[in-house]
mmCIF file of C-alpha atoms and ligand atoms in Angstrom:
data_model
loop_
_atom_site.group_PDB
_atom_site.id
_atom_site.type_symbol
_atom_site.label_atom_id
_atom_site.label_comp_id
_atom_site.label_asym_id
_atom_site.label_seq_id
_atom_site.Cartn_x
_atom_site.Cartn_y
_atom_site.Cartn_z
ATOM 1 C CA MET A 19 6.912 76.463 59.062
ATOM 2 C CA ILE A 20 8.977 74.208 56.798
ATOM 3 C CA SER A 21 12.734 74.836 56.930
ATOM 4 C CA MET A 22 15.641 73.036 55.311
ATOM 5 C CA ILE A 23 19.260 72.713 56.391
ATOM 6 C CA TRP A 24 22.214 71.460 54.396
ATOM 7 C CA ALA A 25 25.917 71.967 53.678
ATOM 8 C CA MET A 26 27.316 72.091 50.154
ATOM 9 C CA ASP A 27 30.672 72.776 48.530
ATOM 10 C CA GLU A 28 31.462 75.185 45.677
ATOM 11 C CA ASN A 29 30.018 72.688 43.145
ATOM 12 C CA TRP A 30 26.889 72.125 45.285
ATOM 13 C CA LEU A 31 28.206 68.689 46.297
ATOM 14 C CA ILE A 32 26.389 67.316 49.371
ATOM 15 C CA GLY A 33 27.176 63.591 49.562
ATOM 16 C CA LYS A 34 29.560 60.763 48.864
ATOM 17 C CA ASP A 35 28.379 57.128 48.903
ATOM 18 C CA ASN A 36 25.522 58.033 51.272
ATOM 19 C CA MET A 37 27.815 59.829 53.717
ATOM 20 C CA LEU A 38 28.932 63.421 54.093
ATOM 21 C CA PRO A 39 32.026 64.037 51.910
ATOM 22 C CA TRP A 40 33.795 65.931 54.711
ATOM 23 C CA HIS A 41 34.154 66.422 58.427
ATOM 24 C CA TYR A 42 33.714 69.995 59.633
ATOM 25 C CA PRO A 43 33.167 70.066 63.421
ATOM 26 C CA LYS A 44 31.890 73.675 63.227
ATOM 27 C CA ASP A 45 29.215 72.662 60.745
ATOM 28 C CA LEU A 46 28.215 69.613 62.786
ATOM 29 C CA ALA A 47 27.853 71.853 65.841
ATOM 30 C CA TYR A 48 25.754 74.317 63.794
ATOM 31 C CA PHE A 49 23.569 71.457 62.507
ATOM 32 C CA LYS A 50 23.069 70.104 66.026
ATOM 33 C CA ARG A 51 22.212 73.540 67.387
ATOM 34 C CA HIS A 52 19.533 74.085 64.757
ATOM 35 C CA THR A 53 17.977 70.624 64.879
ATOM 36 C CA LYS A 54 18.118 69.339 68.445
ATOM 37 C CA ASP A 55 14.741 70.658 69.567
ATOM 38 C CA CYS A 56 13.070 70.142 66.219
ATOM 39 C CA ALA A 57 10.774 67.768 64.471
ATOM 40 C CA VAL A 58 12.977 66.691 61.568
ATOM 41 C CA LEU A 59 12.099 65.053 58.276
ATOM 42 C CA MET A 60 14.584 63.030 56.242
ATOM 43 C CA GLY A 61 14.601 60.453 53.475
ATOM 44 C CA ASP A 62 15.232 56.796 54.160
ATOM 45 C CA MET A 63 18.763 56.979 52.705
ATOM 46 C CA THR A 64 19.753 59.819 55.022
ATOM 47 C CA TYR A 65 18.177 57.979 57.954
ATOM 48 C CA GLN A 66 20.284 54.875 57.173
ATOM 49 C CA SER A 67 23.356 57.086 56.916
ATOM 50 C CA LEU A 68 22.676 58.867 60.236
ATOM 51 C CA LYS A 69 22.143 55.532 61.990
ATOM 52 C CA THR A 70 25.762 54.594 61.255
ATOM 53 C CA TYR A 71 26.797 57.558 63.433
ATOM 54 C CA TYR A 72 24.157 56.887 66.109
ATOM 55 C CA VAL A 73 24.582 53.128 66.538
ATOM 56 C CA SER A 74 23.916 52.890 70.261
ATOM 57 C CA LYS A 75 22.701 56.444 70.910
ATOM 58 C CA PRO A 76 19.234 57.833 70.204
ATOM 59 C CA LEU A 77 18.894 60.278 67.328
ATOM 60 C CA PRO A 78 19.322 63.791 68.767
ATOM 61 C CA PHE A 79 15.980 65.265 67.651
ATOM 62 C CA LYS A 80 12.649 65.980 69.326
ATOM 63 C CA LYS A 81 10.697 64.037 66.709
ATOM 64 C CA VAL A 82 11.740 62.105 63.619
ATOM 65 C CA TYR A 83 9.826 61.669 60.350
ATOM 66 C CA ILE A 84 11.266 59.427 57.638
ATOM 67 C CA ALA A 85 10.078 59.611 54.030
ATOM 68 C CA ASN A 86 9.870 56.325 52.187
ATOM 69 C CA ILE A 87 7.574 55.163 49.409
ATOM 70 C CA GLU A 88 7.785 51.617 50.742
ATOM 71 C CA ASP A 89 5.988 50.493 53.905
ATOM 72 C CA LYS A 90 8.527 50.287 56.673
ATOM 73 C CA VAL A 91 8.386 50.405 60.454
ATOM 74 C CA TYR A 92 11.110 52.521 62.052
ATOM 75 C CA PRO A 93 12.082 51.901 65.690
ATOM 76 C CA ASP A 94 12.741 55.605 66.308
ATOM 77 C CA GLY A 95 10.768 57.491 63.698
ATOM 78 C CA LEU A 96 7.430 57.875 61.957
ATOM 79 C CA LEU A 97 7.006 56.838 58.332
ATOM 80 C CA VAL A 98 5.900 59.525 55.868
ATOM 81 C CA LYS A 99 4.626 57.681 52.835
ATOM 82 C CA ASP A 100 2.901 60.593 51.166
ATOM 83 C CA LEU A 101 5.456 63.382 51.350
ATOM 84 C CA PHE A 102 3.385 66.028 49.555
ATOM 85 C CA HIS A 103 0.318 65.429 51.699
ATOM 86 C CA PHE A 104 2.532 65.686 54.783
ATOM 87 C CA LEU A 105 4.174 68.938 53.660
ATOM 88 C CA LYS A 106 0.851 70.512 52.697
ATOM 89 C CA THR A 107 -1.020 69.590 55.860
ATOM 90 C CA THR A 108 1.448 69.572 58.761
ATOM 91 C CA ASP A 109 0.968 72.255 61.392
ATOM 92 C CA GLU A 110 4.311 71.488 63.061
ATOM 93 C CA ASP A 111 7.578 73.338 62.538
ATOM 94 C CA ILE A 112 9.562 70.887 60.423
ATOM 95 C CA MET A 113 13.283 70.954 59.684
ATOM 96 C CA ILE A 114 14.165 68.990 56.563
ATOM 97 C CA ILE A 115 17.607 67.417 56.890
ATOM 98 C CA GLY A 116 18.072 65.618 53.558
ATOM 99 C CA GLY A 117 18.993 64.066 51.388
ATOM 100 C CA LYS A 118 19.007 65.095 47.773
ATOM 101 C CA THR A 119 15.636 63.568 46.806
ATOM 102 C CA ILE A 120 13.805 64.925 49.806
ATOM 103 C CA TYR A 121 15.390 68.391 49.460
ATOM 104 C CA GLN A 122 14.329 68.504 45.816
ATOM 105 C CA LEU A 123 10.735 67.427 46.468
ATOM 106 C CA SER A 124 10.330 69.649 49.542
ATOM 107 C CA LEU A 125 11.937 72.851 48.291
ATOM 108 C CA PRO A 126 8.683 74.398 46.954
ATOM 109 C CA TYR A 127 7.252 74.169 50.490
ATOM 110 C CA ALA A 128 10.282 75.595 52.313
ATOM 111 C CA GLN A 129 10.022 79.028 53.900
ATOM 112 C CA ARG A 130 13.489 79.128 55.438
ATOM 113 C CA LEU A 131 16.857 77.728 54.318
ATOM 114 C CA TYR A 132 19.939 77.193 56.459
ATOM 115 C CA ILE A 133 22.794 76.753 53.989
ATOM 116 C CA THR A 134 26.389 76.089 54.968
ATOM 117 C CA TYR A 135 28.698 76.985 52.108
ATOM 118 C CA VAL A 136 31.905 74.949 52.212
ATOM 119 C CA LEU A 137 34.434 77.216 50.499
ATOM 120 C CA LYS A 138 36.286 74.380 48.769
ATOM 121 C CA THR A 139 35.667 71.508 46.373
ATOM 122 C CA HIS A 140 35.452 67.923 47.578
ATOM 123 C CA ASN A 141 35.013 64.511 45.943
ATOM 124 C CA GLY A 142 31.616 62.870 45.957
ATOM 125 C CA ASN A 143 28.632 61.812 43.901
ATOM 126 C CA VAL A 144 25.488 63.540 45.211
ATOM 127 C CA TYR A 145 24.739 67.182 44.390
ATOM 128 C CA PHE A 146 22.095 69.574 45.664
ATOM 129 C CA PRO A 147 19.538 70.049 42.860
ATOM 130 C CA LYS A 148 19.845 73.407 41.072
ATOM 131 C CA PHE A 149 17.218 75.944 42.096
ATOM 132 C CA ASP A 150 16.706 79.701 41.984
ATOM 133 C CA LEU A 151 18.020 81.226 45.199
ATOM 134 C CA ASN A 152 16.533 84.571 44.063
ATOM 135 C CA ALA A 153 13.204 83.361 45.427
ATOM 136 C CA PHE A 154 14.771 83.791 48.874
ATOM 137 C CA LYS A 155 16.279 86.754 50.709
ATOM 138 C CA LEU A 156 19.389 86.521 52.869
ATOM 139 C CA ILE A 157 18.592 87.301 56.500
ATOM 140 C CA GLU A 158 21.770 86.171 58.259
ATOM 141 C CA LYS A 159 25.370 85.432 57.275
ATOM 142 C CA ASN A 160 28.387 84.410 59.361
ATOM 143 C CA ILE A 161 31.820 83.358 58.152
ATOM 144 C CA GLU A 162 33.921 80.996 60.247
ATOM 145 C CA ASP A 163 36.854 78.700 59.436
ATOM 146 C CA GLY A 164 36.244 78.452 55.681
ATOM 147 C CA LEU A 165 32.505 78.057 56.061
ATOM 148 C CA ILE A 166 29.692 80.527 55.421
ATOM 149 C CA PHE A 167 26.588 79.974 57.509
ATOM 150 C CA ALA A 168 23.725 81.659 55.659
ATOM 151 C CA VAL A 169 20.031 81.814 56.463
ATOM 152 C CA TYR A 170 17.404 82.727 53.864
ATOM 153 C CA GLU A 171 13.694 83.376 53.976
ATOM 154 C CA ARG A 172 11.330 82.975 51.052
ATOM 155 C CA LYS A 173 10.354 86.356 49.556
ATOM 156 C CA SER A 174 6.661 87.017 49.988
HETATM 157 N N1 NAP B 730 25.470 67.794 52.882
HETATM 158 C C1 NAP B 730 24.334 67.689 53.574
HETATM 159 O O1 NAP B 730 23.942 68.635 54.280
HETATM 160 C C2 NAP B 730 23.518 66.447 53.509
HETATM 161 C C3 NAP B 730 22.417 66.274 54.356
HETATM 162 C C4 NAP B 730 21.672 65.106 54.255
HETATM 163 C C5 NAP B 730 22.012 64.133 53.334
HETATM 164 N N2 NAP B 730 23.103 64.338 52.526
HETATM 165 C C6 NAP B 730 23.487 63.331 51.532
HETATM 166 O O2 NAP B 730 22.391 63.059 50.644
HETATM 167 C C7 NAP B 730 22.542 61.747 50.127
HETATM 168 C C8 NAP B 730 21.230 60.994 50.231
HETATM 169 O O3 NAP B 730 20.262 61.555 49.367
HETATM 170 P P1 NAP B 730 19.281 60.591 48.537
HETATM 171 O O4 NAP B 730 18.562 61.439 47.550
HETATM 172 O O5 NAP B 730 20.053 59.416 48.032
HETATM 173 O O6 NAP B 730 18.297 59.983 49.635
HETATM 174 P P2 NAP B 730 17.230 60.642 50.656
HETATM 175 O O7 NAP B 730 16.664 61.906 50.092
HETATM 176 O O8 NAP B 730 17.813 60.666 52.015
HETATM 177 O O9 NAP B 730 16.121 59.500 50.690
HETATM 178 C C9 NAP B 730 15.369 59.187 49.576
HETATM 179 C C10 NAP B 730 14.142 58.408 50.067
HETATM 180 O O10 NAP B 730 12.981 59.190 49.851
HETATM 181 C C11 NAP B 730 11.935 58.330 49.476
HETATM 182 N N3 NAP B 730 10.970 59.061 48.667
HETATM 183 C C12 NAP B 730 11.122 59.504 47.394
HETATM 184 N N4 NAP B 730 9.996 60.155 46.987
HETATM 185 C C13 NAP B 730 9.122 60.103 48.034
HETATM 186 C C14 NAP B 730 7.809 60.580 48.222
HETATM 187 N N5 NAP B 730 7.150 61.256 47.258
HETATM 188 N N6 NAP B 730 7.200 60.353 49.410
HETATM 189 C C15 NAP B 730 7.858 59.667 50.377
HETATM 190 N N7 NAP B 730 9.114 59.195 50.253
HETATM 191 C C16 NAP B 730 9.746 59.406 49.086
HETATM 192 C C17 NAP B 730 12.601 57.214 48.705
HETATM 193 O O11 NAP B 730 11.798 56.074 48.859
HETATM 194 P P3 NAP B 730 12.082 54.739 47.977
HETATM 195 O O12 NAP B 730 13.404 54.191 48.440
HETATM 196 O O13 NAP B 730 10.953 53.841 48.349
HETATM 197 O O14 NAP B 730 12.098 55.172 46.539
HETATM 198 C C18 NAP B 730 13.960 57.089 49.371
HETATM 199 O O15 NAP B 730 13.957 56.084 50.352
HETATM 200 C C19 NAP B 730 23.681 61.099 50.930
HETATM 201 O O16 NAP B 730 24.893 61.122 50.206
HETATM 202 C C20 NAP B 730 23.807 61.998 52.148
HETATM 203 O O17 NAP B 730 25.109 61.961 52.722
HETATM 204 C C21 NAP B 730 23.848 65.459 52.602
#
């Protein structure tokens, strides 16, 4: 199954200069809980961003795939050059962890969405691409410290 996880503010902001625009420990803990035993897929920009947090520590995932059109060898991840072929043919459970480009391209393949709604507006320059959430049904919702943790499944 292909799942996606992200946090966005009231304007659907998700990034600022290739970093998160905020620091919400509860959301980081939620992200870690839902990704630590997973095969994750991310774009090269998000990988570079994550590596600034994990300078001398290994990335905290079971398996790492990194999407990049250019040929590149990653010391701790596998290159996905043909994203659509990968999404169509993988038989693994994949959690997509960003960023904007990879969310946008992967959304048609996603069965489950883990969305953290930040109930505020922040400053930044990268927004989640608009899409129709009506294609998904809400299956779980928790509110904690100004954050809504919502899980959706694609309607059949
Ligand atoms: N709030 C959140 O939950 C959250 C989570 C993750 C990331 N973010 C934010 O998202 C932003 C980064 O997003 P981004 O869109 O700039 O970068 P990105 O999605 O992380 O990475 C884009 C990469 O995808 C590659 N790519 C594009 N099309 C492809 C295809 N068809 N097959 C394989 N690879 C392909 C590009 O390769 P080329 O370079 O060769 O074109 C590029 O390197 C940052 O600000 C980050 O902080 C937010």
